[in-house]
Coordinates of C-alpha atoms in Angstrom, one line a residue:
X1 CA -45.0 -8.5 -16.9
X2 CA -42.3 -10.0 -19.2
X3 CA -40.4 -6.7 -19.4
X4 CA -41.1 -6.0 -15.5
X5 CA -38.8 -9.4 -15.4
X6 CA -36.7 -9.2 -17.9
X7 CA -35.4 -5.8 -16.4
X8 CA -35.0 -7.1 -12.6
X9 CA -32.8 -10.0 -14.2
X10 CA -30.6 -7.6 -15.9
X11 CA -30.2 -5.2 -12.9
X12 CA -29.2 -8.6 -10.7
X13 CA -26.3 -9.2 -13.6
X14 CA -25.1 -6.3 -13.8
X15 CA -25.1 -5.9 -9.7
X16 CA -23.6 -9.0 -9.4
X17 CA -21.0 -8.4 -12.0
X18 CA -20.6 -4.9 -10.5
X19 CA -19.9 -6.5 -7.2
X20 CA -17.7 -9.4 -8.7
X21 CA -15.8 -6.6 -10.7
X22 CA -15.5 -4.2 -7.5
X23 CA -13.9 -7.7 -5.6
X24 CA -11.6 -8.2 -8.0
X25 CA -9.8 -4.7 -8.4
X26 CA -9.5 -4.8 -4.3
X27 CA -8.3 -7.8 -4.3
X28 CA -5.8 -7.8 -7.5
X29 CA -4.9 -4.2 -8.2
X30 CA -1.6 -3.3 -6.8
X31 CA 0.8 -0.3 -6.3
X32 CA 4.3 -0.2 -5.3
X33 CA 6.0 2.4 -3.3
X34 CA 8.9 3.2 -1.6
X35 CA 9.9 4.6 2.2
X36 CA 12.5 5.6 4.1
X37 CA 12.2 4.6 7.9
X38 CA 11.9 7.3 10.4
X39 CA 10.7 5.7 13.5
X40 CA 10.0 9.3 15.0
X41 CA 6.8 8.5 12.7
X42 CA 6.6 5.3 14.4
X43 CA 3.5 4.9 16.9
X44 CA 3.6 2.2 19.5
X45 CA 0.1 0.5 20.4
X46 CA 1.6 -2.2 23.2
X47 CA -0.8 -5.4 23.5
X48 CA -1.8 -5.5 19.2
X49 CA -0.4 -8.3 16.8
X50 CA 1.4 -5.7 15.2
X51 CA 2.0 -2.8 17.8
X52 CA 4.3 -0.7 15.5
X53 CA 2.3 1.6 13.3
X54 CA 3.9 4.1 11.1
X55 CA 3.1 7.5 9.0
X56 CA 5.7 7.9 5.9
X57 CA 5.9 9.9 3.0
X58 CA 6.0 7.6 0.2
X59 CA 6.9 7.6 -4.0
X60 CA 5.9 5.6 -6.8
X61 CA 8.4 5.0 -9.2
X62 CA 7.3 8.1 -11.1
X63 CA 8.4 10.2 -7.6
X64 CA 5.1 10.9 -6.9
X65 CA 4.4 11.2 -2.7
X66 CA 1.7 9.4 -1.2
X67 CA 1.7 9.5 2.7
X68 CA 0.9 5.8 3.7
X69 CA 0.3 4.2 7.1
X70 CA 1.0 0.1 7.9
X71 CA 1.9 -1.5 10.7
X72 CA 4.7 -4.3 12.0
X73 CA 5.2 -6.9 14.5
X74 CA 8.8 -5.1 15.4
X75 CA 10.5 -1.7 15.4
X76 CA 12.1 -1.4 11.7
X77 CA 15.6 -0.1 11.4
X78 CA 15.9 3.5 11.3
X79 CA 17.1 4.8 7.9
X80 CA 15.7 1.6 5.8
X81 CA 14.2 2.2 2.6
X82 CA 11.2 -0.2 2.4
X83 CA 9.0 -1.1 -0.8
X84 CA 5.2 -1.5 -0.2
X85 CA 2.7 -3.2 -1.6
X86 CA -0.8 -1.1 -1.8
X87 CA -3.7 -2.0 -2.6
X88 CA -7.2 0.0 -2.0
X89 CA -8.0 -1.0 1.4
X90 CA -3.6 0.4 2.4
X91 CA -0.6 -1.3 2.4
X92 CA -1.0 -5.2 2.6
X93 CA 2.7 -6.1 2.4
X94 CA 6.2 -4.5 2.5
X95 CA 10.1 -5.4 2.0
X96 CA 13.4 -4.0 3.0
X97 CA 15.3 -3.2 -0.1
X98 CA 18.7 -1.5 -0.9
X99 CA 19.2 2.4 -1.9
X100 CA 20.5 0.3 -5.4
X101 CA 17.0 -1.0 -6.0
X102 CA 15.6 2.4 -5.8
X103 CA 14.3 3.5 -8.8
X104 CA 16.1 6.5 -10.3
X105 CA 13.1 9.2 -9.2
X106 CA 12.9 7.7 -5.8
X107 CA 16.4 8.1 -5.3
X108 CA 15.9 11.8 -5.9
X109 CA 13.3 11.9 -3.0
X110 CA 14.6 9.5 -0.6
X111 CA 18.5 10.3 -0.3

């Protein structure tokens, strides 16, 4: 009976910590890319909080291409190099930035 117990309380720990782990990473693990604005990608969804959703190829600082979707609350100037902030549920926040703050590899990718 004891053991029967003792294992149910150390399954709920580690579920719990599991759980508590798993909420963590989602919440605190982030990625940054980089984008170039096409806004032939751009798909208009009229009567949304954020009607502009777009489809771009995106790099890492390595230059490694991830195609990432996010929306805004206006059409973004063509030819604007963005950085994103990803997380695991997509991108949860993004910037204009200058070619200059490109890194090196992105520059490569993005001219």
């Amino acid at each position: 009976m004891k053991g029967t117990i003792l294992t149910i309380l150390v399954l709920a720990v580690l579920l719990i910590g599991g759980a508590a782990g798993g909420l963590f990473y989602l919440e605190n693990h982030e990625a940054t890319y980089y984008t170039k604005i096409d806004n032939a990608n751009m798909r208009n969804s009229s009567g949304e909080d954020l009607p502009y959703e777009y489809t771009l190829e995106s790099y890492d600082e390595n230059g490694r291409k991830k195609e990432l979707t996010f929306k805004a609350g206006k059409e973004l100037r063509q030819g604007a190099y963005l950085r994103l902030k990803v997380r695991a549920l997509g991108v949860h926040r993004w910037e204009e930035v200058s070619y200059a703050e490109l890194p090196q590899k992105v520059q490569e990718k993005l001219p």
